[in-house]
PDB file of C-alpha atoms in Angstrom:
ATOM      1  CA  MET S  26       0.000   0.000   0.000  1.00 41.00           C
ATOM      2  CA  ILE S  27       1.271   3.459  -0.875  1.00 50.00           C
ATOM      3  CA  ASP S  28       1.252   6.062   1.885  1.00 57.00           C
ATOM      4  CA  VAL S  29      -0.590   9.150   0.633  1.00 56.00           C
ATOM      5  CA  MET S  30       0.994  11.059   3.525  1.00 65.00           C
ATOM      6  CA  ALA S  31       4.396  10.563   1.868  1.00 88.00           C
ATOM      7  CA  VAL S  32       3.131  12.549  -1.124  1.00 94.00           C
ATOM      8  CA  ARG S  33       3.780  16.262  -1.424  1.00 96.00           C
ATOM      9  CA  ILE S  34       1.448  18.400  -3.541  1.00 97.00           C
ATOM     10  CA  ASP S  35       3.522  20.775  -5.678  1.00 96.00           C
ATOM     11  CA  LEU S  36       2.901  23.122  -8.555  1.00 97.00           C
ATOM     12  CA  ALA S  37       3.579  21.354 -11.845  1.00 97.00           C
ATOM     13  CA  ASP S  38       6.183  22.577 -14.284  1.00 96.00           C
ATOM     14  CA  VAL S  39       7.011  21.582 -17.847  1.00 97.00           C
ATOM     15  CA  SER S  40       9.519  18.940 -16.728  1.00 97.00           C
ATOM     16  CA  ASP S  41       6.724  17.318 -14.693  1.00 97.00           C
ATOM     17  CA  LEU S  42       4.527  17.307 -17.789  1.00 97.00           C
ATOM     18  CA  HIS S  43       7.313  15.595 -19.742  1.00 97.00           C
ATOM     19  CA  GLN S  44       7.667  12.981 -16.993  1.00 97.00           C
ATOM     20  CA  VAL S  45       3.930  12.330 -16.973  1.00 97.00           C
ATOM     21  CA  LEU S  46       3.989  11.893 -20.754  1.00 97.00           C
ATOM     22  CA  ALA S  47       6.954   9.510 -20.538  1.00 97.00           C
ATOM     23  CA  ASP S  48       4.980   7.416 -18.019  1.00 97.00           C
ATOM     24  CA  HIS S  49       1.620   7.935 -19.770  1.00 97.00           C
ATOM     25  CA  ALA S  50       0.534   4.288 -19.617  1.00 97.00           C
ATOM     26  CA  ARG S  51       0.998   4.234 -15.824  1.00 97.00           C
ATOM     27  CA  TYR S  52      -1.752   6.862 -15.534  1.00 97.00           C
ATOM     28  CA  TRP S  53      -4.054   6.089 -18.462  1.00 96.00           C
ATOM     29  CA  GLY S  54      -3.489   2.453 -19.385  1.00 94.00           C
ATOM     30  CA  GLU S  55      -4.384   1.729 -23.008  1.00 93.00           C
ATOM     31  CA  ARG S  56      -6.119   5.076 -23.574  1.00 92.00           C
ATOM     32  CA  ASP S  57      -3.900   7.508 -25.461  1.00 95.00           C
ATOM     33  CA  LEU S  58      -4.655  10.943 -24.022  1.00 94.00           C
ATOM     34  CA  ARG S  59      -1.259  12.481 -24.695  1.00 96.00           C
ATOM     35  CA  ALA S  60      -2.786  15.082 -27.041  1.00 94.00           C
ATOM     36  CA  LEU S  61      -4.721  16.541 -24.079  1.00 95.00           C
ATOM     37  CA  HIS S  62      -1.491  17.207 -22.157  1.00 96.00           C
ATOM     38  CA  LEU S  63      -0.790  20.742 -23.344  1.00 95.00           C
ATOM     39  CA  THR S  64       2.503  22.421 -22.524  1.00 96.00           C
ATOM     40  CA  ALA S  65       0.795  25.816 -22.793  1.00 96.00           C
ATOM     41  CA  LEU S  66      -1.658  24.802 -20.070  1.00 94.00           C
ATOM     42  CA  VAL S  67       1.149  24.150 -17.601  1.00 96.00           C
ATOM     43  CA  ARG S  68       3.067  27.257 -18.675  1.00 96.00           C
ATOM     44  CA  GLU S  69       0.125  29.672 -18.600  1.00 95.00           C
ATOM     45  CA  PHE S  70      -1.891  28.181 -15.726  1.00 95.00           C
ATOM     46  CA  GLY S  71       0.913  26.781 -13.608  1.00 92.00           C
ATOM     47  CA  SER S  72      -0.627  28.014 -10.381  1.00 95.00           C
ATOM     48  CA  THR S  73      -3.537  25.583 -10.868  1.00 97.00           C
ATOM     49  CA  CYS S  74      -1.603  22.627 -12.275  1.00 98.00           C
ATOM     50  CA  LEU S  75      -0.581  20.260  -9.496  1.00 98.00           C
ATOM     51  CA  VAL S  76       1.446  17.096  -9.036  1.00 98.00           C
ATOM     52  CA  GLY S  77       1.502  14.621  -6.176  1.00 98.00           C
ATOM     53  CA  ARG S  78       5.208  13.951  -5.799  1.00 97.00           C
ATOM     54  CA  ALA S  79       6.939  11.267  -3.738  1.00 95.00           C
ATOM     55  CA  GLU S  80      10.415   9.757  -3.586  1.00 94.00           C
ATOM     56  CA  ASP S  81       9.463   7.336  -6.348  1.00 94.00           C
ATOM     57  CA  GLY S  82       8.180  10.016  -8.726  1.00 96.00           C
ATOM     58  CA  ILE S  83       4.896  11.646  -9.657  1.00 97.00           C
ATOM     59  CA  ARG S  84       2.071   9.560  -8.261  1.00 97.00           C
ATOM     60  CA  GLY S  85      -0.718  11.743  -9.583  1.00 98.00           C
ATOM     61  CA  TYR S  86      -1.530  15.067 -11.158  1.00 98.00           C
ATOM     62  CA  LEU S  87      -4.311  17.542 -11.812  1.00 98.00           C
ATOM     63  CA  PHE S  88      -4.108  20.165 -14.552  1.00 98.00           C
ATOM     64  CA  GLY S  89      -6.745  22.881 -14.429  1.00 98.00           C
ATOM     65  CA  PHE S  90      -7.419  26.585 -14.586  1.00 97.00           C
ATOM     66  CA  VAL S  91      -9.947  29.217 -13.549  1.00 98.00           C
ATOM     67  CA  THR S  92     -12.128  30.593 -16.333  1.00 97.00           C
ATOM     68  CA  PRO S  93     -13.249  34.227 -16.704  1.00 97.00           C
ATOM     69  CA  ASP S  94     -16.715  33.231 -15.426  1.00 97.00           C
ATOM     70  CA  HIS S  95     -15.131  32.031 -12.145  1.00 98.00           C
ATOM     71  CA  THR S  96     -15.238  28.320 -12.856  1.00 98.00           C
ATOM     72  CA  GLY S  97     -12.396  26.121 -11.664  1.00 98.00           C
ATOM     73  CA  TYR S  98     -12.100  23.762 -14.631  1.00 98.00           C
ATOM     74  CA  VAL S  99     -10.267  20.468 -14.184  1.00 98.00           C
ATOM     75  CA  HIS S 100      -8.822  19.528 -17.552  1.00 97.00           C
ATOM     76  CA  LEU S 101      -7.030  16.332 -16.464  1.00 97.00           C
ATOM     77  CA  ILE S 102      -6.696  14.353 -13.260  1.00 98.00           C
ATOM     78  CA  ALA S 103      -4.932  11.014 -13.010  1.00 97.00           C
ATOM     79  CA  THR S 104      -3.232   8.828 -10.462  1.00 97.00           C
ATOM     80  CA  ARG S 105      -0.533   6.308 -11.196  1.00 97.00           C
ATOM     81  CA  ASP S 106      -1.622   2.663 -11.442  1.00 95.00           C
ATOM     82  CA  ASP S 107       0.010   1.753  -8.112  1.00 95.00           C
ATOM     83  CA  THR S 108      -1.570   4.708  -6.291  1.00 94.00           C
ATOM     84  CA  ARG S 109      -5.264   4.336  -7.092  1.00 92.00           C
ATOM     85  CA  GLY S 110      -7.554   4.035  -4.113  1.00 92.00           C
ATOM     86  CA  THR S 111      -5.203   5.819  -1.706  1.00 93.00           C
ATOM     87  CA  GLY S 112      -7.099   9.139  -1.628  1.00 95.00           C
ATOM     88  CA  LEU S 113      -4.547  11.019  -3.718  1.00 96.00           C
ATOM     89  CA  GLY S 114      -7.125  12.022  -6.339  1.00 97.00           C
ATOM     90  CA  ARG S 115      -9.306  13.502  -3.614  1.00 97.00           C
ATOM     91  CA  THR S 116      -6.282  15.283  -2.113  1.00 96.00           C
ATOM     92  CA  LEU S 117      -5.376  16.780  -5.495  1.00 97.00           C
ATOM     93  CA  TYR S 118      -8.963  17.988  -5.940  1.00 97.00           C
ATOM     94  CA  GLU S 119      -8.929  19.560  -2.464  1.00 97.00           C
ATOM     95  CA  ALA S 120      -5.694  21.407  -3.231  1.00 97.00           C
ATOM     96  CA  PHE S 121      -7.039  22.579  -6.607  1.00 98.00           C
ATOM     97  CA  THR S 122     -10.303  23.716  -5.008  1.00 98.00           C
ATOM     98  CA  GLU S 123      -8.477  25.907  -2.497  1.00 97.00           C
ATOM     99  CA  THR S 124      -6.239  27.384  -5.184  1.00 97.00           C
ATOM    100  CA  ALA S 125      -9.173  28.005  -7.521  1.00 98.00           C
ATOM    101  CA  ARG S 126     -11.196  29.559  -4.707  1.00 97.00           C
ATOM    102  CA  ARG S 127      -8.325  31.986  -3.980  1.00 97.00           C
ATOM    103  CA  GLN S 128      -8.454  32.953  -7.674  1.00 97.00           C
ATOM    104  CA  GLY S 129     -12.173  33.724  -7.442  1.00 97.00           C
ATOM    105  CA  ALA S 130     -13.758  30.417  -8.474  1.00 98.00           C
ATOM    106  CA  VAL S 131     -17.323  29.913  -7.288  1.00 98.00           C
ATOM    107  CA  ARG S 132     -17.854  26.514  -8.946  1.00 98.00           C
ATOM    108  CA  LEU S 133     -15.923  23.550 -10.282  1.00 98.00           C
ATOM    109  CA  LYS S 134     -16.364  21.774 -13.606  1.00 98.00           C
ATOM    110  CA  ALA S 135     -14.910  18.701 -15.293  1.00 98.00           C
ATOM    111  CA  ILE S 136     -15.904  16.423 -18.163  1.00 98.00           C
ATOM    112  CA  THR S 137     -15.396  12.797 -19.114  1.00 97.00           C
ATOM    113  CA  SER S 138     -16.551  10.318 -21.702  1.00 95.00           C
ATOM    114  CA  VAL S 139     -19.891   8.618 -21.097  1.00 97.00           C
ATOM    115  CA  THR S 140     -18.124   5.244 -20.859  1.00 95.00           C
ATOM    116  CA  ASN S 141     -15.625   6.272 -18.146  1.00 94.00           C
ATOM    117  CA  GLU S 142     -17.386   4.635 -15.211  1.00 95.00           C
ATOM    118  CA  GLY S 143     -14.420   5.153 -12.869  1.00 93.00           C
ATOM    119  CA  SER S 144     -14.342   8.909 -13.452  1.00 96.00           C
ATOM    120  CA  ILE S 145     -18.114   9.177 -13.107  1.00 97.00           C
ATOM    121  CA  ALA S 146     -18.089   7.313  -9.775  1.00 97.00           C
ATOM    122  CA  PHE S 147     -15.092   9.326  -8.531  1.00 97.00           C
ATOM    123  CA  HIS S 148     -16.657  12.706  -9.317  1.00 97.00           C
ATOM    124  CA  ARG S 149     -19.980  11.674  -7.799  1.00 98.00           C
ATOM    125  CA  SER S 150     -18.121  10.657  -4.615  1.00 97.00           C
ATOM    126  CA  LEU S 151     -16.708  14.200  -4.489  1.00 97.00           C
ATOM    127  CA  GLY S 152     -20.214  15.678  -4.553  1.00 97.00           C
ATOM    128  CA  PHE S 153     -20.380  16.680  -8.211  1.00 98.00           C
ATOM    129  CA  ASP S 154     -23.664  16.782 -10.096  1.00 98.00           C
ATOM    130  CA  ASP S 155     -23.454  15.211 -13.522  1.00 98.00           C
ATOM    131  CA  ARG S 156     -25.385  15.305 -16.771  1.00 98.00           C
ATOM    132  CA  VAL S 157     -24.814  13.923 -20.230  1.00 98.00           C
ATOM    133  CA  VAL S 158     -24.484  16.634 -22.884  1.00 98.00           C
ATOM    134  CA  GLU S 159     -24.968  15.400 -26.439  1.00 97.00           C
ATOM    135  CA  ASP S 160     -22.494  16.695 -29.035  1.00 97.00           C
ATOM    136  CA  TYR S 161     -20.414  18.367 -26.276  1.00 96.00           C
ATOM    137  CA  ASP S 162     -17.170  17.524 -28.065  1.00 93.00           C
ATOM    138  CA  GLY S 163     -18.566  17.705 -31.603  1.00 94.00           C
ATOM    139  CA  PRO S 164     -21.288  15.834 -33.467  1.00 96.00           C
ATOM    140  CA  GLY S 165     -21.832  12.404 -31.970  1.00 94.00           C
ATOM    141  CA  HIS S 166     -19.426  13.021 -29.071  1.00 95.00           C
ATOM    142  CA  ALA S 167     -21.495  13.168 -25.901  1.00 97.00           C
ATOM    143  CA  ARG S 168     -19.698  13.898 -22.629  1.00 98.00           C
ATOM    144  CA  VAL S 169     -20.597  13.728 -18.970  1.00 98.00           C
ATOM    145  CA  VAL S 170     -20.337  17.240 -17.549  1.00 98.00           C
ATOM    146  CA  PHE S 171     -19.679  17.506 -13.823  1.00 98.00           C
ATOM    147  CA  THR S 172     -20.380  20.660 -11.830  1.00 98.00           C
ATOM    148  CA  ARG S 173     -20.174  21.534  -8.165  1.00 98.00           C
ATOM    149  CA  GLU S 174     -20.855  24.877  -6.545  1.00 98.00           C
ATOM    150  CA  LEU S 175     -18.296  26.097  -4.010  1.00 97.00           C
ATOM    151  CA  ARG S 176     -19.563  27.401  -0.708  1.00 82.00           C
TER     152      ARG S 176
END
C-alpha cells in the first residue's frame, strides 16, 4: 500500500509534464490521451496545475485553470496505477479547489466520456452533479459534464 501522507502536492512545471507523458501508460493504461497534455496549459496556468510527488516520482496530477466566469475547470486528473484508491485524487482535488477559490472560483467543472465509469463514480463521490451533454465535443461526441458549486 502506498502512503498518501508521503506525497507532497507541488505546482507542476514543464519537466513534470514531460515525466507524466513519458509514463503515460501508468496513468491512463491503453487510452492515449497524450494530445490533451498541453505544454501551454502548464506554462500559462501553472498556479492551478498540481502534481503529487513522492520519492518514487509523480504519483498523480491535476491540470486545471480558472475561467473568466469564475469556474475552476479540471482539464485532467490522473493517479498512477500503483496509487489508485489511496485518496490522492481527492487530495489533489482539495488542493485545486483551495487554489481556484483563492483565484475567485465559485464553482468547479470537469468532463469525461460517457463510458468512463471510474471517473463518473469518482466525481460523484466528491459531490459533483453530472449530466450527459450530447455533441459536447462535436457531433456524436457526448460527454458527462460535472459541476459543483463552491460554498
